[in-house]
């Protein structure tokens, strides 16, 4: 398969099952490096090994770095915080893959903060790979698996500060 097609398929699907063939895995790694990206090993919700594309820089959450995602809006940042709280109810558990939550719970968590337009923010977070939305539910996206241990430790410490719907508190 052509490298460009392989990487386009990986970007579109967000994850790729781990190739069993060592040569195929090496080809995917080389293709990612040529595109200025890196492969990150993660696992699916059922524990199967998968690959996802990561940024070359150490921290994909730094929006102003070349090659990183564009700067998020305040609404997008708060929507992500609410998604983290809803989809990661126990900060002692691994962050990814997390649990499934209702979009309505995300909206309820943001309402007291004066944030409306939750759909727009969630759609943007989907594009960035931070969440997946399907039929009124939301779960954490594979790009969350790239976050540095230091960033996740900080989120663990401040988990209780993340916006939550009343039922989640």
PDB file of C-alpha atoms in Angstrom:
ATOM      1  CA  UNK A   1       0.000   0.000   0.000  1.00  0.00           C
ATOM      2  CA  UNK A   2       1.235   3.493  -0.838  1.00  0.00           C
ATOM      3  CA  UNK A   3       2.578   5.392   2.219  1.00  0.00           C
ATOM      4  CA  UNK A   4       0.283   8.358   1.578  1.00  0.00           C
ATOM      5  CA  UNK A   5      -2.798   6.136   1.428  1.00  0.00           C
ATOM      6  CA  UNK A   6      -1.732   4.234   4.547  1.00  0.00           C
ATOM      7  CA  UNK A   7      -1.240   7.439   6.554  1.00  0.00           C
ATOM      8  CA  UNK A   8      -4.472   8.953   5.246  1.00  0.00           C
ATOM      9  CA  UNK A   9      -6.346   5.834   6.358  1.00  0.00           C
ATOM     10  CA  UNK A  10      -4.674   6.008   9.770  1.00  0.00           C
ATOM     11  CA  UNK A  11      -5.562   9.703  10.170  1.00  0.00           C
ATOM     12  CA  UNK A  12      -9.165   9.034   9.124  1.00  0.00           C
ATOM     13  CA  UNK A  13      -9.688   6.038  11.400  1.00  0.00           C
ATOM     14  CA  UNK A  14      -7.522   7.526  14.238  1.00  0.00           C
ATOM     15  CA  UNK A  15      -6.156   4.058  15.072  1.00  0.00           C
ATOM     16  CA  UNK A  16      -4.861   1.027  13.208  1.00  0.00           C
ATOM     17  CA  UNK A  17      -4.717  -2.528  14.530  1.00  0.00           C
ATOM     18  CA  UNK A  18      -1.101  -3.441  15.306  1.00  0.00           C
ATOM     19  CA  UNK A  19       0.336  -5.111  12.183  1.00  0.00           C
ATOM     20  CA  UNK A  20       1.414  -8.679  12.851  1.00  0.00           C
ATOM     21  CA  UNK A  21       4.088  -8.489  10.178  1.00  0.00           C
ATOM     22  CA  UNK A  22       7.285  -6.843  11.491  1.00  0.00           C
ATOM     23  CA  UNK A  23       8.143  -5.480   8.023  1.00  0.00           C
ATOM     24  CA  UNK A  24       4.718  -3.861   7.672  1.00  0.00           C
ATOM     25  CA  UNK A  25       5.107  -2.246  11.104  1.00  0.00           C
ATOM     26  CA  UNK A  26       8.515  -0.885  10.068  1.00  0.00           C
ATOM     27  CA  UNK A  27       7.001   0.517   6.846  1.00  0.00           C
ATOM     28  CA  UNK A  28       4.275   2.325   8.784  1.00  0.00           C
ATOM     29  CA  UNK A  29       6.868   3.793  11.182  1.00  0.00           C
ATOM     30  CA  UNK A  30       9.016   5.040   8.293  1.00  0.00           C
ATOM     31  CA  UNK A  31       5.971   6.529   6.534  1.00  0.00           C
ATOM     32  CA  UNK A  32       4.966   8.354   9.714  1.00  0.00           C
ATOM     33  CA  UNK A  33       8.503   9.715  10.205  1.00  0.00           C
ATOM     34  CA  UNK A  34       8.585  10.969   6.597  1.00  0.00           C
ATOM     35  CA  UNK A  35       5.349  12.843   7.287  1.00  0.00           C
ATOM     36  CA  UNK A  36       6.829  14.440  10.412  1.00  0.00           C
ATOM     37  CA  UNK A  37       4.744  12.274  12.734  1.00  0.00           C
ATOM     38  CA  UNK A  38       5.433   9.361  15.040  1.00  0.00           C
ATOM     39  CA  UNK A  39       3.532   6.196  15.881  1.00  0.00           C
ATOM     40  CA  UNK A  40       2.255   5.658  19.375  1.00  0.00           C
ATOM     41  CA  UNK A  41       1.267   2.227  20.622  1.00  0.00           C
ATOM     42  CA  UNK A  42      -2.007   2.184  22.518  1.00  0.00           C
ATOM     43  CA  UNK A  43      -4.830  -0.276  23.049  1.00  0.00           C
ATOM     44  CA  UNK A  44      -8.460  -0.455  22.031  1.00  0.00           C
ATOM     45  CA  UNK A  45     -11.343  -0.555  24.491  1.00  0.00           C
ATOM     46  CA  UNK A  46     -11.121  -4.356  24.415  1.00  0.00           C
ATOM     47  CA  UNK A  47      -7.359  -4.328  25.061  1.00  0.00           C
ATOM     48  CA  UNK A  48      -6.183  -5.152  21.523  1.00  0.00           C
ATOM     49  CA  UNK A  49      -2.914  -3.398  20.572  1.00  0.00           C
ATOM     50  CA  UNK A  50      -3.312  -0.475  18.178  1.00  0.00           C
ATOM     51  CA  UNK A  51      -1.254   2.282  16.595  1.00  0.00           C
ATOM     52  CA  UNK A  52      -2.110   5.971  16.375  1.00  0.00           C
ATOM     53  CA  UNK A  53      -0.306   8.970  14.881  1.00  0.00           C
ATOM     54  CA  UNK A  54       1.303  11.329  17.346  1.00  0.00           C
ATOM     55  CA  UNK A  55       3.063  14.650  16.983  1.00  0.00           C
ATOM     56  CA  UNK A  56       6.842  14.752  16.716  1.00  0.00           C
ATOM     57  CA  UNK A  57       7.129  17.236  19.563  1.00  0.00           C
ATOM     58  CA  UNK A  58       7.043  15.934  23.106  1.00  0.00           C
ATOM     59  CA  UNK A  59       3.759  17.569  24.094  1.00  0.00           C
ATOM     60  CA  UNK A  60       0.869  17.490  21.628  1.00  0.00           C
ATOM     61  CA  UNK A  61      -1.066  19.817  23.930  1.00  0.00           C
ATOM     62  CA  UNK A  62       1.178  22.787  23.134  1.00  0.00           C
ATOM     63  CA  UNK A  63      -0.927  24.519  20.484  1.00  0.00           C
ATOM     64  CA  UNK A  64       1.613  27.098  19.300  1.00  0.00           C
ATOM     65  CA  UNK A  65       4.379  24.627  18.443  1.00  0.00           C
ATOM     66  CA  UNK A  66       4.922  23.973  14.728  1.00  0.00           C
ATOM     67  CA  UNK A  67       3.129  20.798  13.751  1.00  0.00           C
ATOM     68  CA  UNK A  68       0.866  20.925  16.800  1.00  0.00           C
ATOM     69  CA  UNK A  69      -2.870  21.475  16.827  1.00  0.00           C
ATOM     70  CA  UNK A  70      -4.234  25.024  16.450  1.00  0.00           C
ATOM     71  CA  UNK A  71      -4.980  27.009  19.587  1.00  0.00           C
ATOM     72  CA  UNK A  72      -8.278  25.888  21.170  1.00  0.00           C
ATOM     73  CA  UNK A  73     -11.015  28.280  22.286  1.00  0.00           C
ATOM     74  CA  UNK A  74     -11.998  28.667  25.933  1.00  0.00           C
ATOM     75  CA  UNK A  75     -15.206  26.725  25.225  1.00  0.00           C
ATOM     76  CA  UNK A  76     -13.214  23.863  23.699  1.00  0.00           C
ATOM     77  CA  UNK A  77     -10.859  23.737  26.678  1.00  0.00           C
ATOM     78  CA  UNK A  78     -13.770  23.660  29.127  1.00  0.00           C
ATOM     79  CA  UNK A  79     -15.584  21.051  27.013  1.00  0.00           C
ATOM     80  CA  UNK A  80     -12.468  18.880  27.090  1.00  0.00           C
ATOM     81  CA  UNK A  81     -12.240  19.333  30.864  1.00  0.00           C
ATOM     82  CA  UNK A  82     -15.878  18.258  31.243  1.00  0.00           C
ATOM     83  CA  UNK A  83     -15.269  15.260  28.963  1.00  0.00           C
ATOM     84  CA  UNK A  84     -12.257  14.249  31.042  1.00  0.00           C
ATOM     85  CA  UNK A  85     -14.311  14.366  34.241  1.00  0.00           C
ATOM     86  CA  UNK A  86     -17.249  12.467  32.718  1.00  0.00           C
ATOM     87  CA  UNK A  87     -15.185   9.857  30.831  1.00  0.00           C
ATOM     88  CA  UNK A  88     -12.555   9.405  33.530  1.00  0.00           C
ATOM     89  CA  UNK A  89     -14.622   9.185  36.714  1.00  0.00           C
ATOM     90  CA  UNK A  90     -11.857   7.582  38.800  1.00  0.00           C
ATOM     91  CA  UNK A  91      -8.512   9.398  38.555  1.00  0.00           C
ATOM     92  CA  UNK A  92      -6.775   6.383  40.090  1.00  0.00           C
ATOM     93  CA  UNK A  93      -7.607   4.409  36.942  1.00  0.00           C
ATOM     94  CA  UNK A  94      -5.769   4.840  33.614  1.00  0.00           C
ATOM     95  CA  UNK A  95      -6.907   7.886  31.656  1.00  0.00           C
ATOM     96  CA  UNK A  96      -7.298   6.072  28.343  1.00  0.00           C
ATOM     97  CA  UNK A  97      -9.539   4.496  27.120  1.00  0.00           C
ATOM     98  CA  UNK A  98     -11.812   5.677  29.932  1.00  0.00           C
ATOM     99  CA  UNK A  99     -15.582   5.292  30.046  1.00  0.00           C
ATOM    100  CA  UNK A 100     -18.491   6.443  27.905  1.00  0.00           C
ATOM    101  CA  UNK A 101     -20.561   9.465  28.968  1.00  0.00           C
ATOM    102  CA  UNK A 102     -23.618  11.248  27.650  1.00  0.00           C
ATOM    103  CA  UNK A 103     -23.252  14.432  25.621  1.00  0.00           C
ATOM    104  CA  UNK A 104     -26.097  15.814  27.731  1.00  0.00           C
ATOM    105  CA  UNK A 105     -23.909  15.355  30.854  1.00  0.00           C
ATOM    106  CA  UNK A 106     -21.150  17.385  29.188  1.00  0.00           C
ATOM    107  CA  UNK A 107     -23.650  20.141  28.365  1.00  0.00           C
ATOM    108  CA  UNK A 108     -25.010  20.056  31.938  1.00  0.00           C
ATOM    109  CA  UNK A 109     -21.492  20.403  33.356  1.00  0.00           C
ATOM    110  CA  UNK A 110     -20.784  23.421  31.147  1.00  0.00           C
ATOM    111  CA  UNK A 111     -24.111  25.225  31.600  1.00  0.00           C
ATOM    112  CA  UNK A 112     -23.207  26.767  35.006  1.00  0.00           C
ATOM    113  CA  UNK A 113     -20.000  28.089  33.417  1.00  0.00           C
ATOM    114  CA  UNK A 114     -21.989  29.959  30.770  1.00  0.00           C
ATOM    115  CA  UNK A 115     -20.777  27.732  27.952  1.00  0.00           C
ATOM    116  CA  UNK A 116     -23.252  26.968  25.201  1.00  0.00           C
ATOM    117  CA  UNK A 117     -22.567  25.617  21.739  1.00  0.00           C
ATOM    118  CA  UNK A 118     -21.304  22.355  23.172  1.00  0.00           C
ATOM    119  CA  UNK A 119     -21.814  20.579  19.849  1.00  0.00           C
ATOM    120  CA  UNK A 120     -19.384  22.922  18.107  1.00  0.00           C
ATOM    121  CA  UNK A 121     -16.760  22.426  20.814  1.00  0.00           C
ATOM    122  CA  UNK A 122     -17.193  18.651  20.773  1.00  0.00           C
ATOM    123  CA  UNK A 123     -16.922  18.586  16.978  1.00  0.00           C
ATOM    124  CA  UNK A 124     -13.631  20.471  17.214  1.00  0.00           C
ATOM    125  CA  UNK A 125     -12.364  18.062  19.886  1.00  0.00           C
ATOM    126  CA  UNK A 126     -13.280  15.166  17.582  1.00  0.00           C
ATOM    127  CA  UNK A 127     -11.181  16.722  14.806  1.00  0.00           C
ATOM    128  CA  UNK A 128      -8.251  17.033  17.221  1.00  0.00           C
ATOM    129  CA  UNK A 129      -8.681  13.373  18.246  1.00  0.00           C
ATOM    130  CA  UNK A 130      -9.327  14.158  21.903  1.00  0.00           C
ATOM    131  CA  UNK A 131     -12.869  12.720  21.970  1.00  0.00           C
ATOM    132  CA  UNK A 132     -15.119  10.458  19.925  1.00  0.00           C
ATOM    133  CA  UNK A 133     -18.829  11.255  19.708  1.00  0.00           C
ATOM    134  CA  UNK A 134     -21.478   8.776  18.578  1.00  0.00           C
ATOM    135  CA  UNK A 135     -25.264   8.814  18.984  1.00  0.00           C
ATOM    136  CA  UNK A 136     -25.382  11.126  21.990  1.00  0.00           C
ATOM    137  CA  UNK A 137     -22.408   9.588  23.756  1.00  0.00           C
ATOM    138  CA  UNK A 138     -18.830  10.756  24.125  1.00  0.00           C
ATOM    139  CA  UNK A 139     -15.628   8.933  25.024  1.00  0.00           C
ATOM    140  CA  UNK A 140     -11.987   9.898  25.071  1.00  0.00           C
ATOM    141  CA  UNK A 141     -10.190   9.776  21.745  1.00  0.00           C
ATOM    142  CA  UNK A 142      -6.899   8.027  21.021  1.00  0.00           C
ATOM    143  CA  UNK A 143      -4.867  11.266  21.046  1.00  0.00           C
ATOM    144  CA  UNK A 144      -5.420  11.405  24.811  1.00  0.00           C
ATOM    145  CA  UNK A 145      -3.162   8.344  25.040  1.00  0.00           C
ATOM    146  CA  UNK A 146      -0.237  10.549  23.859  1.00  0.00           C
ATOM    147  CA  UNK A 147      -0.338  12.886  26.827  1.00  0.00           C
ATOM    148  CA  UNK A 148       2.783  12.967  28.974  1.00  0.00           C
ATOM    149  CA  UNK A 149       2.804  11.253  32.360  1.00  0.00           C
ATOM    150  CA  UNK A 150       3.498  14.614  34.028  1.00  0.00           C
ATOM    151  CA  UNK A 151       0.381  16.130  32.421  1.00  0.00           C
ATOM    152  CA  UNK A 152      -1.767  13.175  33.474  1.00  0.00           C
ATOM    153  CA  UNK A 153      -0.390  13.362  37.027  1.00  0.00           C
ATOM    154  CA  UNK A 154      -1.408  17.027  37.140  1.00  0.00           C
ATOM    155  CA  UNK A 155      -4.900  16.124  35.916  1.00  0.00           C
ATOM    156  CA  UNK A 156      -5.131  13.435  38.593  1.00  0.00           C
ATOM    157  CA  UNK A 157      -4.307  15.962  41.319  1.00  0.00           C
ATOM    158  CA  UNK A 158      -6.852  18.472  40.003  1.00  0.00           C
ATOM    159  CA  UNK A 159      -9.515  15.966  38.909  1.00  0.00           C
ATOM    160  CA  UNK A 160     -11.973  17.240  41.528  1.00  0.00           C
ATOM    161  CA  UNK A 161     -11.741  20.729  39.944  1.00  0.00           C
ATOM    162  CA  UNK A 162     -12.858  19.568  36.479  1.00  0.00           C
ATOM    163  CA  UNK A 163     -16.422  20.625  35.579  1.00  0.00           C
ATOM    164  CA  UNK A 164     -19.012  17.929  36.260  1.00  0.00           C
ATOM    165  CA  UNK A 165     -22.755  17.509  36.000  1.00  0.00           C
ATOM    166  CA  UNK A 166     -24.402  17.376  39.432  1.00  0.00           C
ATOM    167  CA  UNK A 167     -24.828  13.589  39.220  1.00  0.00           C
ATOM    168  CA  UNK A 168     -21.054  13.171  38.733  1.00  0.00           C
ATOM    169  CA  UNK A 169     -19.981  15.194  41.783  1.00  0.00           C
TER     170      UNK A 169
END
